[in-house]
Short mmCIF file of C-alpha atoms and ligand atoms in Angstrom, two decimals:
data_model
loop_
_atom_site.label_atom_id
_atom_site.label_comp_id
_atom_site.label_asym_id
_atom_site.label_seq_id
_atom_site.Cartn_x
_atom_site.Cartn_y
_atom_site.Cartn_z
CA UNK A 1 39.75 2.95 -0.39
CA UNK A 2 36.56 1.46 1.02
CA UNK A 3 35.86 0.78 -2.63
CA UNK A 4 38.49 -1.25 -3.60
CA UNK A 5 38.70 -3.55 -0.45
CA UNK A 6 35.41 -5.53 -1.59
CA UNK A 7 37.40 -6.70 -4.79
CA UNK A 8 40.69 -7.73 -3.63
CA UNK A 9 39.80 -11.22 -3.04
CA UNK A 10 38.58 -11.79 -6.66
CA UNK A 11 41.41 -10.07 -7.64
CA UNK A 12 43.95 -12.16 -6.10
CA UNK A 13 41.44 -14.98 -7.06
CA UNK A 14 41.87 -13.86 -10.68
CA UNK A 15 45.30 -13.33 -10.65
CA UNK A 16 46.48 -16.70 -8.96
CA UNK A 17 44.36 -18.32 -11.32
CA UNK A 18 45.69 -17.08 -14.35
CA UNK A 19 49.30 -18.19 -12.77
CA UNK A 20 48.47 -21.45 -12.34
CA UNK A 21 47.49 -21.86 -16.15
CA UNK A 22 50.92 -20.22 -16.52
CA UNK A 23 53.08 -22.63 -14.75
CA UNK A 24 51.30 -25.49 -16.20
CA UNK A 25 49.11 -26.77 -13.28
CA UNK A 26 46.15 -26.18 -14.32
CA UNK A 27 45.16 -27.44 -18.00
CA UNK A 28 43.87 -25.92 -20.53
CA UNK A 29 41.68 -28.52 -20.86
CA UNK A 30 40.52 -28.20 -17.46
CA UNK A 31 40.24 -24.60 -16.70
CA UNK A 32 41.23 -22.37 -18.71
CA UNK A 33 43.38 -19.11 -17.88
CA UNK A 34 40.91 -15.87 -17.60
CA UNK A 35 43.36 -14.37 -20.63
CA UNK A 36 42.21 -17.50 -22.63
CA UNK A 37 38.55 -16.98 -21.66
CA UNK A 38 38.79 -13.36 -22.78
CA UNK A 39 40.81 -13.69 -25.87
CA UNK A 40 38.13 -16.39 -26.80
CA UNK A 41 35.23 -13.52 -26.05
CA UNK A 42 37.25 -10.87 -28.52
CA UNK A 43 37.12 -13.60 -31.30
CA UNK A 44 33.38 -14.03 -31.35
CA UNK A 45 33.22 -11.28 -30.39
CA UNK A 46 34.69 -9.96 -33.70
CA UNK A 47 33.23 -12.44 -36.29
CA UNK A 48 29.69 -11.29 -34.79
CA UNK A 49 28.79 -14.37 -33.37
CA UNK A 50 28.41 -13.64 -29.47
CA UNK A 51 26.38 -11.06 -30.96
CA UNK A 52 24.17 -13.02 -32.04
CA UNK A 53 23.74 -15.55 -29.65
CA UNK A 54 23.03 -12.87 -26.97
CA UNK A 55 20.67 -11.09 -28.39
CA UNK A 56 18.86 -14.36 -28.99
CA UNK A 57 18.93 -15.46 -25.51
CA UNK A 58 18.59 -11.68 -24.11
CA UNK A 59 15.21 -11.62 -27.11
CA UNK A 60 13.59 -14.57 -25.34
CA UNK A 61 14.70 -13.77 -22.22
CA UNK A 62 12.59 -10.96 -22.62
CA UNK A 63 10.13 -11.97 -24.60
CA UNK A 64 8.73 -15.38 -22.54
CA UNK A 65 9.35 -12.76 -19.34
CA UNK A 66 6.86 -10.34 -20.63
CA UNK A 67 4.23 -13.00 -21.74
CA UNK A 68 4.29 -15.54 -18.63
CA UNK A 69 4.75 -12.03 -16.32
CA UNK A 70 2.04 -10.51 -18.00
CA UNK A 71 -0.33 -13.36 -17.44
CA UNK A 72 0.79 -13.55 -13.88
CA UNK A 73 0.29 -10.40 -12.98
CA UNK A 74 -3.47 -9.69 -14.44
CA UNK A 75 -4.36 -13.71 -13.20
CA UNK A 76 -2.93 -12.41 -9.67
CA UNK A 77 -4.68 -8.91 -9.92
CA UNK A 78 -8.05 -10.61 -10.41
CA UNK A 79 -7.77 -13.32 -7.50
CA UNK A 80 -6.84 -10.64 -5.53
CA UNK A 81 -9.32 -7.92 -6.38
CA UNK A 82 -12.48 -10.51 -6.53
CA UNK A 83 -13.85 -13.50 -4.49
CA UNK A 84 -15.47 -15.52 -6.94
CA UNK A 85 -12.07 -14.80 -9.81
CA UNK A 86 -10.19 -16.52 -6.06
CA UNK A 87 -12.63 -19.78 -5.71
CA UNK A 88 -12.56 -20.28 -8.93
CA UNK A 89 -8.99 -20.20 -10.54
CA UNK A 90 -7.05 -19.74 -6.79
CA UNK A 91 -6.54 -23.53 -6.67
CA UNK A 92 -6.24 -25.00 -9.76
CA UNK A 93 -2.92 -22.22 -10.21
CA UNK A 94 -1.78 -23.32 -6.68
CA UNK A 95 -1.59 -26.53 -8.27
CA UNK A 96 0.15 -26.19 -11.71
CA UNK A 97 2.33 -24.16 -9.67
CA UNK A 98 3.64 -27.35 -8.04
CA UNK A 99 4.75 -28.73 -11.39
CA UNK A 100 7.93 -27.98 -11.90
CA UNK A 101 8.14 -26.62 -15.18
CA UNK A 102 11.45 -27.79 -16.44
CA UNK A 103 10.23 -30.97 -16.16
CA UNK A 104 8.33 -30.54 -19.03
CA UNK A 105 10.73 -30.26 -21.79
CA UNK A 106 10.31 -33.22 -22.92
CA UNK A 107 6.78 -32.34 -23.40
CA UNK A 108 7.26 -29.17 -24.77
CA UNK A 109 9.45 -30.35 -27.33
CA UNK A 110 6.87 -32.59 -28.36
CA UNK A 111 5.02 -29.55 -28.95
CA UNK A 112 6.77 -27.08 -30.41
CA UNK A 113 9.96 -28.48 -31.49
CA UNK A 114 13.14 -26.79 -30.36
CA UNK A 115 12.00 -23.95 -32.01
CA UNK A 116 11.86 -20.47 -30.47
CA UNK A 117 8.54 -20.94 -29.36
CA UNK A 118 9.38 -24.41 -27.07
CA UNK A 119 11.86 -21.87 -24.95
CA UNK A 120 9.47 -18.98 -24.68
CA UNK A 121 6.81 -20.61 -23.39
CA UNK A 122 9.71 -22.25 -20.92
CA UNK A 123 10.30 -19.41 -19.71
CA UNK A 124 7.00 -17.82 -19.72
CA UNK A 125 5.48 -20.83 -17.50
CA UNK A 126 8.59 -20.15 -15.25
CA UNK A 127 8.12 -16.84 -14.89
CA UNK A 128 4.33 -16.85 -14.22
CA UNK A 129 3.97 -18.58 -11.39
CA UNK A 130 6.59 -16.22 -9.06
CA UNK A 131 4.75 -13.55 -10.66
CA UNK A 132 1.36 -14.15 -9.94
CA UNK A 133 1.72 -15.69 -6.11
CA UNK A 134 3.15 -11.83 -4.92
CA UNK A 135 0.46 -10.12 -7.34
CA UNK A 136 -1.88 -11.79 -5.49
CA UNK A 137 -0.96 -11.65 -1.89
CA UNK A 138 0.23 -8.31 -2.60
CA UNK A 139 -3.34 -7.20 -3.40
CA UNK A 140 -4.96 -9.35 -0.02
CA UNK A 141 -2.08 -8.38 2.03
CA UNK A 142 -3.45 -4.01 1.28
CA UNK A 143 -4.27 -2.80 4.55
CA UNK A 144 -8.42 -2.71 4.39
CA UNK A 145 -8.62 0.43 5.80
CA UNK A 146 -7.25 2.36 2.88
CA UNK A 147 -9.37 0.06 0.79
CA UNK A 148 -12.48 1.13 3.57
CA UNK A 149 -10.93 5.02 3.05
CA UNK A 150 -10.66 4.68 -0.44
CA UNK A 151 -14.72 4.22 -0.64
CA UNK A 152 -16.01 6.87 1.62
CA UNK A 153 -13.75 9.31 -0.55
CA UNK A 154 -15.66 8.30 -3.79
CA UNK A 155 -13.46 5.68 -5.91
CA UNK A 156 -14.97 3.53 -8.26
CA UNK A 157 -13.83 0.05 -8.34
CA UNK A 158 -11.42 0.86 -11.39
CA UNK A 159 -10.21 3.38 -9.48
CA UNK A 160 -9.57 1.26 -6.43
CA UNK A 161 -7.31 -1.16 -8.65
CA UNK A 162 -5.43 1.60 -10.01
CA UNK A 163 -4.97 3.90 -7.33
CA UNK A 164 -5.07 1.73 -4.20
CA UNK A 165 -4.99 -2.15 -4.45
CA UNK A 166 -2.30 -1.99 -7.38
CA UNK A 167 0.59 0.65 -5.48
CA UNK A 168 -0.38 -1.15 -2.75
CA UNK A 169 0.64 -4.57 -3.95
CA UNK A 170 3.65 -3.05 -6.09
CA UNK A 171 6.07 -3.81 -2.90
CA UNK A 172 5.26 -7.63 -3.28
CA UNK A 173 4.98 -7.22 -7.41
CA UNK A 174 8.71 -6.60 -7.33
CA UNK A 175 9.74 -9.47 -4.88
CA UNK A 176 7.94 -11.60 -7.76
CA UNK A 177 9.74 -9.77 -10.41
CA UNK A 178 13.51 -10.07 -9.11
CA UNK A 179 12.62 -13.82 -7.79
CA UNK A 180 11.22 -14.60 -12.09
CA UNK A 181 14.46 -13.25 -13.33
CA UNK A 182 16.18 -15.81 -11.60
CA UNK A 183 13.63 -18.34 -13.08
CA UNK A 184 14.29 -16.68 -16.00
CA UNK A 185 17.56 -16.84 -16.58
CA UNK A 186 17.52 -20.29 -15.00
CA UNK A 187 14.72 -22.07 -17.13
CA UNK A 188 16.48 -20.60 -20.52
CA UNK A 189 19.72 -21.67 -19.74
CA UNK A 190 18.48 -25.61 -19.34
CA UNK A 191 16.68 -25.15 -22.15
CA UNK A 192 19.49 -23.67 -24.59
CA UNK A 193 21.21 -26.43 -23.35
CA UNK A 194 19.14 -29.07 -24.16
CA UNK A 195 17.64 -28.22 -27.53
CA UNK A 196 18.42 -25.09 -29.43
CA UNK A 197 20.31 -23.76 -32.50
CA UNK A 198 21.60 -20.11 -31.29
CA UNK A 199 21.59 -18.76 -28.09
CA UNK A 200 24.55 -18.64 -25.13
CA UNK A 201 22.94 -22.28 -23.90
CA UNK A 202 23.82 -23.36 -27.45
CA UNK A 203 27.20 -21.42 -27.83
CA UNK A 204 28.26 -23.60 -24.71
CA UNK A 205 27.09 -26.87 -26.45
CA UNK A 206 28.36 -26.39 -29.51
CA UNK A 207 31.90 -25.01 -28.06
CA UNK A 208 31.91 -28.65 -25.99
CA UNK A 209 31.24 -31.08 -29.12
CA UNK A 210 34.92 -29.20 -29.68
CA UNK A 211 36.50 -28.98 -26.21
CA UNK A 212 36.78 -25.36 -26.56
CA UNK A 213 36.98 -24.76 -22.66
CA UNK A 214 37.68 -21.59 -23.19
CA UNK A 215 34.17 -20.71 -24.73
CA UNK A 216 32.63 -23.14 -22.24
CA UNK A 217 33.71 -20.80 -19.28
CA UNK A 218 33.28 -18.02 -21.13
CA UNK A 219 29.66 -18.76 -21.51
CA UNK A 220 29.42 -19.49 -18.07
CA UNK A 221 30.63 -16.01 -17.29
CA UNK A 222 28.02 -14.35 -19.92
CA UNK A 223 25.19 -15.73 -18.08
CA UNK A 224 26.14 -14.67 -14.61
CA UNK A 225 26.83 -11.15 -15.94
CA UNK A 226 23.15 -11.51 -17.56
CA UNK A 227 21.59 -12.16 -14.53
CA UNK A 228 23.50 -9.86 -12.18
CA UNK A 229 22.23 -7.23 -14.84
CA UNK A 230 18.31 -8.25 -14.59
CA UNK A 231 19.25 -8.25 -10.75
CA UNK A 232 20.11 -4.34 -10.89
CA UNK A 233 17.56 -3.21 -13.00
CA UNK A 234 14.93 -4.68 -11.00
CA UNK A 235 16.36 -2.93 -8.11
CA UNK A 236 16.20 0.80 -10.57
CA UNK A 237 13.16 -0.24 -10.93
CA UNK A 238 12.10 -0.74 -7.17
CA UNK A 239 13.94 2.89 -6.73
CA UNK A 240 11.48 4.15 -9.83
CA UNK A 241 8.54 2.33 -8.73
CA UNK A 242 8.53 3.28 -5.53
CA UNK A 243 9.78 6.43 -4.79
CA UNK A 244 6.98 6.88 -2.09
CA UNK A 245 8.31 3.54 0.19
CA UNK A 246 11.02 4.51 2.69
CA UNK A 247 12.75 1.14 2.41
CA UNK A 248 13.22 1.72 -1.68
CA UNK A 249 13.94 5.35 -1.30
CA UNK A 250 16.97 7.86 -0.46
CA UNK A 251 14.12 9.60 2.74
CA UNK A 252 15.39 10.85 4.99
CA UNK A 253 14.72 8.90 8.64
CA UNK A 254 12.26 9.05 10.41
CA UNK A 255 11.10 7.36 13.84
CA UNK A 256 7.63 7.35 14.11
CA UNK A 257 6.03 4.48 15.84
CA UNK A 258 2.34 5.19 14.65
CA UNK A 259 3.83 4.58 11.09
CA UNK A 260 3.48 1.17 9.80
CA UNK A 261 5.21 2.59 6.92
CA UNK A 262 8.22 4.11 8.67
CA UNK A 263 10.46 0.96 8.99
CA UNK A 264 13.58 1.57 7.27
CA UNK A 265 16.56 -1.08 6.31
CA UNK B 1 -30.27 25.22 1.09
CA UNK B 2 -28.16 24.85 3.91
CA UNK B 3 -24.38 23.18 3.30
CA UNK B 4 -24.73 20.90 6.08
CA UNK B 5 -27.49 17.77 5.79
CA UNK B 6 -29.31 16.48 8.97
CA UNK B 7 -28.66 12.93 10.27
CA UNK B 8 -30.55 10.47 12.56
CA UNK B 9 -30.03 7.45 13.82
CA UNK B 10 -33.02 5.57 15.47
CA UNK B 11 -33.02 2.47 17.50
CA UNK B 12 -29.30 1.09 16.44
CA UNK B 13 -28.81 -2.27 17.47
CA UNK B 14 -25.47 -4.34 16.21
CA UNK B 15 -23.96 -7.00 17.70
CA UNK B 16 -20.82 -9.03 16.79
CA UNK B 17 -21.25 -12.68 17.59
CA UNK B 18 -22.66 -12.85 21.02
CA UNK B 19 -21.29 -9.27 22.05
CA UNK B 20 -23.96 -6.88 22.10
CA UNK B 21 -22.05 -3.36 20.90
CA UNK B 22 -24.83 -0.90 20.70
CA UNK B 23 -28.55 -1.57 22.36
CA UNK B 24 -31.08 0.23 20.48
CA UNK B 25 -29.52 3.50 20.35
CA UNK B 26 -31.10 6.68 19.10
CA UNK B 27 -28.67 10.06 17.66
CA UNK B 28 -29.49 12.35 15.48
CA UNK B 29 -27.97 15.98 14.53
CA UNK B 30 -29.63 18.88 13.29
CA UNK B 31 -27.80 20.27 9.67
CA UNK B 32 -25.04 22.20 11.27
CA UNK B 33 -24.59 20.85 14.04
CA UNK B 34 -21.84 19.65 15.76
CA UNK B 35 -22.06 16.72 17.61
CA UNK B 36 -19.61 15.34 19.62
CA UNK B 37 -19.84 11.50 21.24
CA UNK B 38 -17.47 10.94 24.52
CA UNK B 39 -17.18 7.04 25.61
CA UNK B 40 -15.11 5.25 27.39
CA UNK B 41 -12.43 3.13 24.73
CA UNK B 42 -14.53 0.11 23.23
CA UNK B 43 -17.93 1.34 24.38
CA UNK B 44 -18.88 1.05 20.46
CA UNK B 45 -17.85 4.74 19.48
CA UNK B 46 -16.30 3.33 16.56
CA UNK B 47 -18.93 0.99 15.31
CA UNK B 48 -21.63 3.75 15.61
CA UNK B 49 -19.23 5.91 13.39
CA UNK B 50 -19.15 2.95 10.83
CA UNK B 51 -22.96 2.43 10.61
CA UNK B 52 -23.56 6.53 10.50
CA UNK B 53 -21.15 6.65 7.33
CA UNK B 54 -22.61 3.59 6.05
CA UNK B 55 -19.94 1.19 5.83
CA UNK B 56 -21.06 -0.93 8.06
CA UNK B 57 -25.47 -2.37 8.54
CA UNK B 58 -27.57 -2.34 12.06
CA UNK B 59 -28.42 -5.32 12.88
CA UNK B 60 -31.70 -3.59 14.00
CA UNK B 61 -32.93 0.09 13.63
CA UNK B 62 -32.54 2.93 10.36
CA UNK B 63 -29.78 5.58 10.01
CA UNK B 64 -31.48 8.55 8.00
CA UNK B 65 -29.15 11.39 5.93
CA UNK B 66 -31.43 14.28 5.14
CA UNK B 67 -34.44 12.22 5.41
CA UNK B 68 -33.65 9.29 3.40
CA UNK B 69 -32.17 6.23 4.83
CA UNK B 70 -29.01 5.71 3.98
CA UNK B 71 -28.21 3.34 1.81
CA UNK B 72 -25.01 2.16 1.59
CA UNK B 73 -22.77 5.50 1.37
CA UNK B 74 -23.70 8.29 1.23
CA UNK B 75 -21.66 11.06 -1.41
CA UNK B 76 -21.50 13.76 0.24
CA UNK B 77 -19.99 12.17 4.11
CA UNK B 78 -16.79 11.85 4.06
CA UNK B 79 -14.77 10.31 7.39
CA UNK B 80 -11.47 11.05 9.30
CA UNK B 81 -10.34 8.11 9.86
CA UNK B 82 -7.97 8.16 13.72
CA UNK B 83 -5.18 6.88 11.56
CA UNK B 84 -5.09 9.60 8.55
CA UNK B 85 -5.21 7.06 6.36
CA UNK B 86 -3.06 8.57 3.30
CA UNK B 87 -2.25 6.77 0.40
CA UNK B 88 1.76 6.31 1.03
CA UNK B 89 2.27 6.32 -2.30
CA UNK B 90 0.57 9.28 -3.57
CA UNK B 91 2.17 13.05 -2.68
CA UNK B 92 0.68 15.22 -0.58
CA UNK B 93 -1.77 17.10 -2.78
CA UNK B 94 -3.11 13.97 -4.62
CA UNK B 95 -4.45 11.99 -1.68
CA UNK B 96 -5.56 16.11 -0.89
CA UNK B 97 -7.65 15.24 -4.74
CA UNK B 98 -8.38 11.69 -4.13
CA UNK B 99 -12.16 11.19 -5.46
CA UNK B 100 -12.03 14.77 -6.96
CA UNK B 101 -13.74 15.24 -10.77
CA UNK B 102 -11.45 16.95 -13.19
CA UNK B 103 -13.64 19.77 -12.84
CA UNK B 104 -12.88 19.81 -9.00
CA UNK B 105 -9.15 19.22 -8.40
CA UNK B 106 -8.16 22.56 -8.10
CA UNK B 107 -10.35 22.58 -5.05
CA UNK B 108 -7.29 20.70 -3.36
CA UNK B 109 -4.66 23.46 -3.28
CA UNK B 110 -7.68 25.54 -1.89
CA UNK B 111 -8.22 23.18 1.18
CA UNK B 112 -4.24 22.32 1.83
CA UNK B 113 -3.78 26.47 1.91
CA UNK B 114 -6.48 26.23 4.34
CA UNK B 115 -5.38 23.60 6.10
CA UNK B 116 -1.66 25.48 6.38
CA UNK B 117 0.02 22.86 3.91
CA UNK B 118 -0.09 24.27 0.81
CA UNK B 119 3.99 24.47 0.59
CA UNK B 120 3.33 20.22 1.18
CA UNK B 121 1.64 19.71 -1.57
CA UNK B 122 4.67 17.48 -3.32
CA UNK B 123 5.57 16.05 -0.17
CA UNK B 124 5.35 12.51 0.28
CA UNK B 125 2.73 11.56 3.63
CA UNK B 126 5.96 9.69 5.08
CA UNK B 127 7.59 12.28 5.79
CA UNK B 128 5.48 14.31 7.34
CA UNK B 129 4.63 14.64 11.11
CA UNK B 130 1.62 12.65 12.83
CA UNK B 131 -0.45 16.75 13.12
CA UNK B 132 0.59 17.63 9.05
CA UNK B 133 -0.85 13.96 8.13
CA UNK B 134 -3.81 14.58 10.13
CA UNK B 135 -4.23 17.89 8.45
CA UNK B 136 -3.85 16.92 5.44
CA UNK B 137 -6.42 13.69 6.25
CA UNK B 138 -9.10 16.81 7.49
CA UNK B 139 -8.38 18.55 3.89
CA UNK B 140 -9.18 15.35 1.95
CA UNK B 141 -12.19 15.66 3.73
CA UNK B 142 -12.76 19.15 3.09
CA UNK B 143 -11.90 18.70 -0.54
CA UNK B 144 -15.10 17.28 -2.00
CA UNK B 145 -17.87 20.14 -0.26
CA UNK B 146 -19.12 17.66 1.98
CA UNK B 147 -22.91 18.07 3.78
CA UNK B 148 -21.50 15.44 6.20
CA UNK B 149 -18.21 15.08 8.13
CA UNK B 150 -17.87 11.89 10.58
CA UNK B 151 -14.22 11.95 13.01
CA UNK B 152 -13.37 8.71 14.26
CA UNK B 153 -10.82 10.75 17.05
CA UNK B 154 -9.25 12.11 14.01
CA UNK B 155 -6.70 13.82 17.60
CA UNK B 156 -6.37 11.07 19.37
CA UNK B 157 -3.00 10.48 18.32
CA UNK B 158 -1.83 13.83 18.85
CA UNK B 159 0.74 15.79 21.07
CA UNK B 160 -1.65 18.17 23.07
CA UNK B 161 -0.08 21.36 22.04
CA UNK B 162 -1.06 20.02 18.01
CA UNK B 163 -4.49 18.93 19.27
CA UNK B 164 -5.06 22.31 20.55
CA UNK B 165 -4.18 23.75 17.17
CA UNK B 166 -6.16 20.89 15.24
CA UNK B 167 -8.97 22.02 17.05
CA UNK B 168 -8.69 25.54 16.35
CA UNK B 169 -8.69 24.98 13.09
CA UNK B 170 -11.65 22.34 12.65
CA UNK B 171 -13.56 24.53 14.35
CA UNK B 172 -12.80 27.78 11.88
CA UNK B 173 -13.51 25.30 9.05
CA UNK B 174 -16.81 24.28 10.42
CA UNK B 175 -17.74 27.12 10.79
CA UNK B 176 -16.55 28.70 7.47
CA UNK B 177 -18.39 26.13 5.56
CA UNK B 178 -21.52 24.89 7.35
CA UNK B 179 -21.32 20.90 7.55
CA UNK B 180 -22.96 18.39 9.70
CA UNK B 181 -20.15 17.32 12.56
CA UNK B 182 -20.14 14.34 14.15
CA UNK B 183 -16.75 13.56 16.25
CA UNK B 184 -15.88 10.97 18.53
CA UNK B 185 -13.45 11.66 20.81
CA UNK B 186 -12.34 10.68 24.67
CA UNK B 187 -11.44 13.58 25.71
CA UNK B 188 -14.77 15.38 27.31
CA UNK B 189 -12.15 18.90 26.94
CA UNK B 190 -12.29 18.38 23.11
CA UNK B 191 -15.99 17.58 23.51
CA UNK B 192 -16.82 20.76 25.30
CA UNK B 193 -14.47 23.04 23.12
CA UNK B 194 -15.89 21.26 20.32
CA UNK B 195 -19.52 20.22 20.37
CA UNK B 196 -23.03 22.50 20.49
CA UNK B 197 -23.80 18.79 22.24
CA UNK B 198 -22.10 16.63 23.52
CA UNK B 199 -23.32 12.78 23.81
CA UNK B 200 -21.97 10.33 26.22
CA UNK B 201 -22.31 6.70 24.91
CA UNK B 202 -22.22 4.12 27.11
CA UNK B 203 -23.27 0.44 27.62
CA UNK B 204 -24.90 0.58 23.94
CA UNK B 205 -27.04 3.54 24.48
CA UNK B 206 -26.70 7.43 24.71
CA UNK B 207 -26.83 7.32 28.62
CA UNK B 208 -25.94 11.29 28.78
CA UNK B 209 -26.31 14.73 26.76
CA UNK B 210 -25.28 18.11 27.64
CA UNK B 211 -26.05 21.50 24.90
CA UNK B 212 -22.20 23.78 25.43
CA UNK B 213 -24.22 26.77 25.44
CA UNK B 214 -20.70 28.44 25.31
CA UNK B 215 -19.48 31.94 22.57
CA UNK B 216 -16.94 30.44 20.36
CA UNK B 217 -13.89 29.98 20.10
CA UNK B 218 -13.85 29.16 23.30
CA UNK B 219 -11.26 30.25 25.40
CA UNK B 220 -10.21 27.23 27.50
CA UNK B 221 -9.30 29.17 31.31
CA UNK B 222 -13.30 30.40 30.90
CA UNK B 223 -15.01 29.06 34.37
CA UNK B 224 -18.58 28.08 33.26
CA UNK B 225 -15.67 26.30 30.46
CA UNK B 226 -13.76 24.33 32.67
CA UNK B 227 -17.34 23.99 35.68
CA UNK B 228 -18.87 22.47 32.75
CA UNK B 229 -15.32 19.99 31.53
CA UNK B 230 -15.80 19.02 35.38
CA UNK B 231 -19.16 18.52 35.57
CA UNK B 232 -19.13 15.97 32.14
CA UNK B 233 -16.79 14.24 33.51
CA UNK B 234 -17.64 13.31 36.93
CA UNK B 235 -20.65 12.62 35.22
CA UNK B 236 -19.46 10.07 33.01
CA UNK B 237 -16.67 8.61 35.16
CA UNK B 238 -19.36 7.91 37.67
CA UNK B 239 -21.73 6.31 34.83
CA UNK B 240 -18.95 4.05 33.43
CA UNK B 241 -17.51 2.81 36.49
CA UNK B 242 -21.07 2.04 37.76
CA UNK B 243 -21.22 -0.69 34.59
CA UNK B 244 -18.32 -1.56 35.05
CA UNK B 245 -19.38 -2.73 38.91
N1 ADP C 301 -15.79 -6.38 13.52
C1 ADP C 301 -15.87 -6.54 14.33
N2 ADP C 301 -16.12 -7.46 15.07
C2 ADP C 301 -16.00 -7.58 16.38
N3 ADP C 301 -15.74 -7.46 17.12
C3 ADP C 301 -15.29 -6.25 16.73
C4 ADP C 301 -15.49 -5.65 15.58
N4 ADP C 301 -15.99 -4.32 15.67
C5 ADP C 301 -15.87 -3.85 17.06
N5 ADP C 301 -15.97 -4.78 17.80
C6 ADP C 301 -15.77 -4.54 19.07
O1 ADP C 301 -16.28 -4.13 19.58
C7 ADP C 301 -16.42 -3.19 20.62
C8 ADP C 301 -16.31 -1.68 20.33
O2 ADP C 301 -15.56 -1.10 19.42
P1 ADP C 301 -15.36 0.45 18.95
O3 ADP C 301 -16.41 0.83 18.13
O4 ADP C 301 -13.59 0.03 18.20
O5 ADP C 301 -15.01 0.88 20.33
P2 ADP C 301 -14.96 2.41 20.48
O6 ADP C 301 -14.18 3.18 19.21
O7 ADP C 301 -15.40 3.09 21.34
O8 ADP C 301 -13.11 2.12 21.29
C9 ADP C 301 -15.31 -3.45 21.10
O9 ADP C 301 -15.11 -4.42 22.27
C10 ADP C 301 -14.73 -4.85 19.90
O10 ADP C 301 -13.81 -5.58 20.31
MG1 MG C 302 -12.22 3.51 18.21
#
């Protein structure tokens, strides 16, 4: 019963939507019925077109995320660990961060044309800063007592990074990852809608030209599903990466005022 | 060669801004000795310990370990902190093995067994009790077979019963391994139970020193023990109150 309750309202809305279309209150031009959208999806899936566009979009997202996230992570570790790297780089990065990356689209098209690199570049650029910022802040907010302990217990610089700083920053880094995943899809939607010959966004734009509202709605729903999937995988990543963290792991609740990590959600 | 190393600090001065915390203090511990420093909260005990550990430098004066002036950290020294400072993202066993070379990692299981937590090796620190966490911290400190152990109120936040247990454990481990110990505490009874020597820190200097010549382990009910605790407590309070006034 508990599990059904949250689905009642969406189901009723869907039914009402379908009924409104069937009765003729909603023109198929304006908003096709759920059944029509599903049918369009089935057709596109059958022809293989849907799979192709999905794969292209997913690939762009993944490659851009890995490049931008990787650079952001490394830069954030650098500026977090080393004061000289911080004074050398952080100011510049903070300045660049204020430029909305989507404003770069015309310039990026001039540079790369409408090919793959333009989209990957934009995604990477959008993802870089949230990951950078959260890594940097994560490393900086690691308990100095733990760093001091690490030094007393004979950890070298590299060991200190791997054993203390990176794990200590990981909760913050994952917050950055979740935020960056949102930025990633948004960037991709905009970039594919404006300049692309493949991918979900271009599928939607083509459909618009042929007045295929059902396909347009399908594409919007697909983006929603992909976004949700990305968010769920980030949550899984938290569970997997932070099994020690009382906020993410299924640990028995333990009240201990002396423990700064003992907070439970 | 004794496993313990001697440590000597002379003429130590340390100020933070205009606040002089240590004002020309001398303190020494012979190899294998157990020295306890007592003093009221804020009198500079932790500051002193950080200087002995090489985590901080004195403005004036010198710390010598094994006859050599201390530069940076002494590699065979370990510190047990009041808050334990276990890494929450490493399981208990991995915490104890922190900083051990691959040849030494078997020591982790050994010392964990010595503090009675062998079966908790795979637990996360977050699920341990305060006392268990301090025992893990102690095991971690002993895993590398240190020659000098510096303890900053390691039992300060534990309940009375756990404290007693931990004091016995600490004494046993020290007797077995023979390292030099400098323990900081605000509990005079604990000081008399553990120390060869009790040192009173006040006003940035050593203002009192007592040799505790009682057989170990020292039973609390013993008349001599109680008498010495009373005597030290009264002296310490008289001096501290004089300073406050
Ligand atoms: N890093 C620091 N900066 C400024 N003041 C400090 C610092 N460390 C300690 N102090 C001051 O030195 C005094 C002694 O501190 P501490 O050694 O921690 O005392 P205790 O451990 O005996 O309670 C306190 O007044 C504290 O505020
Ligand atoms: Mg202190």
